[in-house]
mmCIF file of C-alpha atoms and ligand atoms in Angstrom:
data_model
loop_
_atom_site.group_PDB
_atom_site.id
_atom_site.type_symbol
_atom_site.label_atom_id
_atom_site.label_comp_id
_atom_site.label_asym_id
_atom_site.label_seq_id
_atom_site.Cartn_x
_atom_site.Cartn_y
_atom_site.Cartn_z
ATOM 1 C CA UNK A 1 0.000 0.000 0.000
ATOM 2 C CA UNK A 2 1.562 3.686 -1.277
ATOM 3 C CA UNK A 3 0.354 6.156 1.306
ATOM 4 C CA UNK A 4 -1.427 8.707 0.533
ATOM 5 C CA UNK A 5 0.219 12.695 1.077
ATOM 6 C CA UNK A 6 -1.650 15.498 1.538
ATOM 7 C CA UNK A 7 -0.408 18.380 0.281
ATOM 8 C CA UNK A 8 -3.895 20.685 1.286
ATOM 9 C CA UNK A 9 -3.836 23.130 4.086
ATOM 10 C CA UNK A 10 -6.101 23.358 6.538
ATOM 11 C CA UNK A 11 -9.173 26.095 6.423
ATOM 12 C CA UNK A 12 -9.511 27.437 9.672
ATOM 13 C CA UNK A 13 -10.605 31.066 11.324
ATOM 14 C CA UNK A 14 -7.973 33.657 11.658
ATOM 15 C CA UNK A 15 -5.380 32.310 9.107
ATOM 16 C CA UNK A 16 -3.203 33.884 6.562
ATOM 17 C CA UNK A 17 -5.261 35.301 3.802
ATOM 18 C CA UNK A 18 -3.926 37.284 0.409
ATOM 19 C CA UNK A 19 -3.875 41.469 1.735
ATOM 20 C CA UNK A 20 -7.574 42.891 0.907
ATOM 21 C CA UNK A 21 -9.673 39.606 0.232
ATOM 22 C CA UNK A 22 -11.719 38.488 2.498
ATOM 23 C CA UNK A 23 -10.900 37.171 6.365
ATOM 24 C CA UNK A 24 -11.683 33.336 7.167
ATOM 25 C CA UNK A 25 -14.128 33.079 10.177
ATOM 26 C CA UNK A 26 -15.514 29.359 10.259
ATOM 27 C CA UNK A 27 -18.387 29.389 13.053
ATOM 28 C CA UNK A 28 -21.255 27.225 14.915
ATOM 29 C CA UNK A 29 -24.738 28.754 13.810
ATOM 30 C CA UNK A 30 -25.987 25.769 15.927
ATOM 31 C CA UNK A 31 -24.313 22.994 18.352
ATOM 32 C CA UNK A 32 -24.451 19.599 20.053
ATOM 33 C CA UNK A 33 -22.514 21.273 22.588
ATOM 34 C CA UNK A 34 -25.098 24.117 23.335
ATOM 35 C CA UNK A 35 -27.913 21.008 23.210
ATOM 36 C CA UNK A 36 -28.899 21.933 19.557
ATOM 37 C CA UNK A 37 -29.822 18.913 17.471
ATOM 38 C CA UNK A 38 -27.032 19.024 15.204
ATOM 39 C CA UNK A 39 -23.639 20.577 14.821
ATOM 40 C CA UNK A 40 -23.254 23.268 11.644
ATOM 41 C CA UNK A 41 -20.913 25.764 10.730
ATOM 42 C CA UNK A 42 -20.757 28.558 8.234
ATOM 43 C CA UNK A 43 -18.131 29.220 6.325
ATOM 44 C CA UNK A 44 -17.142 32.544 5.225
ATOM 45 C CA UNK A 45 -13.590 33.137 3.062
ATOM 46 C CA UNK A 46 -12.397 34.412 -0.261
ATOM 47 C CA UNK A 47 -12.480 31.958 -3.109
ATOM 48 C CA UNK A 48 -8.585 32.099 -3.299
ATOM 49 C CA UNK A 49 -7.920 30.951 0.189
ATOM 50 C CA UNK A 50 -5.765 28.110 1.673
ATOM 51 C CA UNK A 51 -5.625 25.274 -0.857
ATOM 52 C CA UNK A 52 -7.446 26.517 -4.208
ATOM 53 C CA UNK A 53 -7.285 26.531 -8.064
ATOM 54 C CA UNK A 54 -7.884 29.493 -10.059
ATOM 55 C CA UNK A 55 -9.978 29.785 -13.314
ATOM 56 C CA UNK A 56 -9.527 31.726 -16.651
ATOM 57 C CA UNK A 57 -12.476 33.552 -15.402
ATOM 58 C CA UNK A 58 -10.483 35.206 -12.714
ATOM 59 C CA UNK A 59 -8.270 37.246 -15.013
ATOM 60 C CA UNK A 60 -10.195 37.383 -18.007
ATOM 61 C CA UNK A 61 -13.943 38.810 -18.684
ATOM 62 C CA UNK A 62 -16.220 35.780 -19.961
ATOM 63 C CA UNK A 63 -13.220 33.368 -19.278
ATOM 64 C CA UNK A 64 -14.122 29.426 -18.010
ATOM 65 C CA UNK A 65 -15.029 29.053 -14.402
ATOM 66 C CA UNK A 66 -13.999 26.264 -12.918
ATOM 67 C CA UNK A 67 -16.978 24.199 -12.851
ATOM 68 C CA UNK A 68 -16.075 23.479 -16.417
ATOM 69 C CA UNK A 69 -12.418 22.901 -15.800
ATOM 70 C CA UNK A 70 -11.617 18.720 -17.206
ATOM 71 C CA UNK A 71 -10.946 17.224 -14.516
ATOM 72 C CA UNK A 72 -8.143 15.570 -16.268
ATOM 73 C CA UNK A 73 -6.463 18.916 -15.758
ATOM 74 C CA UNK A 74 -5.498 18.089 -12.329
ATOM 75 C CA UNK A 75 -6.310 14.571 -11.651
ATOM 76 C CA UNK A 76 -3.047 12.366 -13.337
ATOM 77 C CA UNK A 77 0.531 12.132 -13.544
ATOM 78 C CA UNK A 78 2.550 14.384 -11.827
ATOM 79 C CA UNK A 79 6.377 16.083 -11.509
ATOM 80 C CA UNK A 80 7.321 17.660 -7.984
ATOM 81 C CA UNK A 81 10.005 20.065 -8.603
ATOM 82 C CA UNK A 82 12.421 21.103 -5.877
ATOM 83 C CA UNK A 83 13.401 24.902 -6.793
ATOM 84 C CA UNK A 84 16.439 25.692 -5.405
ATOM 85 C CA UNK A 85 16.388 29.912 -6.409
ATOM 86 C CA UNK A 86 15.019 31.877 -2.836
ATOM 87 C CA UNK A 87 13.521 34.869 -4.903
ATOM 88 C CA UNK A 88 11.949 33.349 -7.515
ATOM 89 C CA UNK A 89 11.320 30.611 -10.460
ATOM 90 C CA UNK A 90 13.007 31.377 -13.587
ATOM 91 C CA UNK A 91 13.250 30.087 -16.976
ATOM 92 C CA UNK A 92 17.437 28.907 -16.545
ATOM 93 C CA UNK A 93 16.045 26.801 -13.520
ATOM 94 C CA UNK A 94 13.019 24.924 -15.029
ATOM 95 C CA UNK A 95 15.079 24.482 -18.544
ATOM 96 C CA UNK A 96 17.382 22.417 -15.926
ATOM 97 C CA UNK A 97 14.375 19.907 -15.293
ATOM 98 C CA UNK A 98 13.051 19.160 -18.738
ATOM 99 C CA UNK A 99 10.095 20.673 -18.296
ATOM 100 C CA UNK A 100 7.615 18.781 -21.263
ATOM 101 C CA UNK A 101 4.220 19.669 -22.938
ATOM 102 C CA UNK A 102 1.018 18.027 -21.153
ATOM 103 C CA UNK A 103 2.882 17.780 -17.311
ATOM 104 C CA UNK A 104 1.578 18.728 -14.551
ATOM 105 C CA UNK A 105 3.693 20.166 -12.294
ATOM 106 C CA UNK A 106 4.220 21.608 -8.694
ATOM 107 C CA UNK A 107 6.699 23.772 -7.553
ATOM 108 C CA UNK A 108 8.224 22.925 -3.834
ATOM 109 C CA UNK A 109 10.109 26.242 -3.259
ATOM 110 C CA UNK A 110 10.867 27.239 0.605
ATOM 111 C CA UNK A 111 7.496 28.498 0.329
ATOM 112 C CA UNK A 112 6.543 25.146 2.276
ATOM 113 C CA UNK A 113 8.582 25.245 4.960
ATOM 114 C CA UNK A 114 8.538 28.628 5.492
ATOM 115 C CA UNK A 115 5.401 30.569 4.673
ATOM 116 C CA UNK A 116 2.597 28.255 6.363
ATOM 117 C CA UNK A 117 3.968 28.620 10.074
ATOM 118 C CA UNK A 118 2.620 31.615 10.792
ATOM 119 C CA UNK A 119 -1.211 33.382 9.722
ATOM 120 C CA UNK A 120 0.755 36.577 8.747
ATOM 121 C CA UNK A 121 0.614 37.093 5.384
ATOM 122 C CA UNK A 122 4.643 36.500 4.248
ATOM 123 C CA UNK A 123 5.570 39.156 1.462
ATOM 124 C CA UNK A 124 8.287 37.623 0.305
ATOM 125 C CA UNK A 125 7.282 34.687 -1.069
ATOM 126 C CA UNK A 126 8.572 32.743 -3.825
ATOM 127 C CA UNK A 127 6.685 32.825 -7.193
ATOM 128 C CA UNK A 128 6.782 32.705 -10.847
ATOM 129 C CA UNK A 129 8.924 35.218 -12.724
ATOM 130 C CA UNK A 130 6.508 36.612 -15.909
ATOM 131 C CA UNK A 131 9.537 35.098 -17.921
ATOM 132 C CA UNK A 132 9.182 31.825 -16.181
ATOM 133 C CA UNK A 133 5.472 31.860 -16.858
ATOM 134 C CA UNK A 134 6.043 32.546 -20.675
ATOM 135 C CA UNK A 135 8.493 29.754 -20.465
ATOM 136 C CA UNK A 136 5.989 27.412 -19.294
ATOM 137 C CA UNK A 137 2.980 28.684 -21.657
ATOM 138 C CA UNK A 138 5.478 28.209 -24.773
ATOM 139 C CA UNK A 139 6.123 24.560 -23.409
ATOM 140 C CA UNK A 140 2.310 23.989 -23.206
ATOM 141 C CA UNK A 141 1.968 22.822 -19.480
ATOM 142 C CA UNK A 142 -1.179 21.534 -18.668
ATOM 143 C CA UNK A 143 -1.461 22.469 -14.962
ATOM 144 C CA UNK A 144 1.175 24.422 -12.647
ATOM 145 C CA UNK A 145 0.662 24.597 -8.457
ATOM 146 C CA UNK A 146 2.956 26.417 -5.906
ATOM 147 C CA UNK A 147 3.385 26.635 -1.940
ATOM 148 C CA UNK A 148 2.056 29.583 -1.334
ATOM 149 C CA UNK A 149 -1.218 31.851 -2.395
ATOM 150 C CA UNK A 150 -0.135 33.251 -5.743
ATOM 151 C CA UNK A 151 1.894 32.598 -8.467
ATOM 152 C CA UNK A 152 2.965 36.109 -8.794
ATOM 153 C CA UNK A 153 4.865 37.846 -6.653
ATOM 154 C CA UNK A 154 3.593 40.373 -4.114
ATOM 155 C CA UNK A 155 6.201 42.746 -4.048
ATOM 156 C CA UNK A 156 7.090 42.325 -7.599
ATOM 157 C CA UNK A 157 3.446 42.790 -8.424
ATOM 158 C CA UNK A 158 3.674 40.349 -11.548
ATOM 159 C CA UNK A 159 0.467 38.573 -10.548
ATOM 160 C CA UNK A 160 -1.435 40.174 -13.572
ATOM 161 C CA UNK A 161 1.059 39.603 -16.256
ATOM 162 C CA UNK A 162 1.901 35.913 -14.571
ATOM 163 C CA UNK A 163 -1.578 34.580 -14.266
ATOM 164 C CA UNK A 164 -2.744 35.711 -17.817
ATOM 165 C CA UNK A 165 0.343 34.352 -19.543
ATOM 166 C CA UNK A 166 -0.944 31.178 -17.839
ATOM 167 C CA UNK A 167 -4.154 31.204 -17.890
ATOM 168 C CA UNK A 168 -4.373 32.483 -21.432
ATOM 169 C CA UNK A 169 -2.299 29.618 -22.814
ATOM 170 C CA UNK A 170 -4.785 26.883 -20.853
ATOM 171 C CA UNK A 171 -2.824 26.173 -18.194
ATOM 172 C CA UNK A 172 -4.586 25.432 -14.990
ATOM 173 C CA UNK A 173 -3.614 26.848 -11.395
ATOM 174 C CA UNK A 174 -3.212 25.286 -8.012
ATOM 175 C CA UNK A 175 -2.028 27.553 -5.221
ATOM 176 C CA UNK A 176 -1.716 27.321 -1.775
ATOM 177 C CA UNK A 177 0.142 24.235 -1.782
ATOM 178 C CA UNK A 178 1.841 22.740 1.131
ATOM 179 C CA UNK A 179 4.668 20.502 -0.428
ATOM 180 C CA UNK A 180 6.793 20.481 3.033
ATOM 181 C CA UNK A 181 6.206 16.416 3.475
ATOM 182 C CA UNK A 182 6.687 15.520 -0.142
ATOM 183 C CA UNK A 183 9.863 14.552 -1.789
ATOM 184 C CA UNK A 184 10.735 16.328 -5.654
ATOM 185 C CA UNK A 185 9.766 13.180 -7.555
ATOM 186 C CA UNK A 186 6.649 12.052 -9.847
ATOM 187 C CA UNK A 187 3.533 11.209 -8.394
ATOM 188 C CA UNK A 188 -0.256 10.646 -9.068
ATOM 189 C CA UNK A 189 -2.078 13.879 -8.618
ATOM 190 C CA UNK A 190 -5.347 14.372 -7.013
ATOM 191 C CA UNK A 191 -6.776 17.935 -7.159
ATOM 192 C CA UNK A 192 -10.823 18.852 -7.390
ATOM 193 C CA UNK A 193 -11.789 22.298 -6.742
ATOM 194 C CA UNK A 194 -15.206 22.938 -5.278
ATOM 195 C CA UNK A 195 -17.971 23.123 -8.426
ATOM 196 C CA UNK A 196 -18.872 26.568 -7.811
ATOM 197 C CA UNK A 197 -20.873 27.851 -10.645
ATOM 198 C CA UNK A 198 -19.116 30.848 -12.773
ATOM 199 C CA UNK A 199 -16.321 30.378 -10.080
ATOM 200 C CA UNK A 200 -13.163 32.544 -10.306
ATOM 201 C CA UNK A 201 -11.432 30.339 -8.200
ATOM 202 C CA UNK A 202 -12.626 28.049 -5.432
ATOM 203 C CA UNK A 203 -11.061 25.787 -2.449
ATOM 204 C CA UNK A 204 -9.326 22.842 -3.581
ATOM 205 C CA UNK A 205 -8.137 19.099 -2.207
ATOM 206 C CA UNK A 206 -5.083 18.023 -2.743
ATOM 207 C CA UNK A 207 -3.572 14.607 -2.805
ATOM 208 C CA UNK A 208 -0.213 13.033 -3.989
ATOM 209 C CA UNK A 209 -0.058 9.191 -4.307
ATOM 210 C CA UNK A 210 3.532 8.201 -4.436
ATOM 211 C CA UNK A 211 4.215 5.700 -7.800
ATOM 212 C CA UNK A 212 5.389 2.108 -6.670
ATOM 213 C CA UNK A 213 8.344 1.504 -7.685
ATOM 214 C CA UNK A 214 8.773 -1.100 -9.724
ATOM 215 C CA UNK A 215 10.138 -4.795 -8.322
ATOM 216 C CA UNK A 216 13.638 -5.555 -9.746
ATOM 217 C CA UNK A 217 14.086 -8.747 -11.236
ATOM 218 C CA UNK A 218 16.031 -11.107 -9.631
HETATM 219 ZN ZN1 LIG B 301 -4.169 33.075 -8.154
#
């Protein structure tokens, strides 16, 4: 049996949210605990919180939510790549790995370790140079995810140019990754947003399923 890795964070009140969207407050509107006859919660958070995919829709007017993203997108074969640069990804580094049309492929930067310790929002993130992003729209990706809540930097403010290079050329987006237990490697990936209709970008799980390696002959 392979076990299974999760690479999802978890949603919870008070935590680290992208500067200006909305807070995360996760409460009771009734409880066992105050004799009600059932426990329920509401949640209330941004769509691009914690674990989450973003849609074409979110950058461009009329674009695909992701209730109609294939879920072949982000359910398949998959390439963990260990990025070595502190500042950001750039096109020298993923030349380095190969990168081929169709992959899927996640990004463990030091994002991982790093960013999710605390539920202040870390500035200095690592994230996609708008080079990098061309890089990987010329090599026809088919889904990118990274460690941390955008794939554009916040002090470089790239985000714009970085998600429509991507998005534009049909690559899908995971972000909010936490790759801190998983080893650069290939894997099976798991990844369903929530169907949220004309969704911009909506909470995601994530899985990794470690391949089996293959039994040497004796
Ligand atoms: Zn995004």
């Amino acid at each position: 049996m392979t076990q299974l890795i999760d690479i999802s964070v978890v949603l919870h009140t008070g935590m680290v949210h992208w500067p200006g969207d909305p807070s995360v407050a996760i409460t009771r509107t009734s409880d066992r605990a105050r004799g009600d006859s059932a426990t329920v919660s509401k949640l209330s958070m941004g769509s691009h919180t914690g674990t989450h995919m973003d849609a074409p829709l979110h950058f461009f007017r009329g674009g695909k939510g992701l209730e109609e993203m294939p879920l072949e997108a982000t359910v398949g074969p998959a390439r963990v790549i260990a990025i070595r640069h502190l500042r950001w990804i750039t096109p020298d580094e993923l030349r380095s790995h190969h990168v081929r049309r169709g992959e899927r492929i996640l990004f463990k930067t030091r994002n991982s370790t790093r960013c999710w310790k605390t539920n202040r929002f870390v500035e200095d993130f690592v994230y996609l140079s708008t080079e990098a992003a061309r890089f990987l729209a010329a090599r026809r990706v088919r889904a990118v995810g990274i460690d941390y809540l955008s794939v554009g930097g916040y002090r470089e403010r790239n985000g714009v140019a970085v998600h429509r290079t991507l998005l534009g050329a049909g690559i899908w987006i995971m972000e909010g990754l936490d790759l801190s237990r998983v080893r650069p490697g290939r894997y099976e990936l798991i990844c369903l947003p929530l169907r949220v209709r004309t969704s911009d970008g909506a909470p995601a799980r994530a899985i990794l399923r470690p391949i089996p390696h293959v039994g040497r002959q004796q």
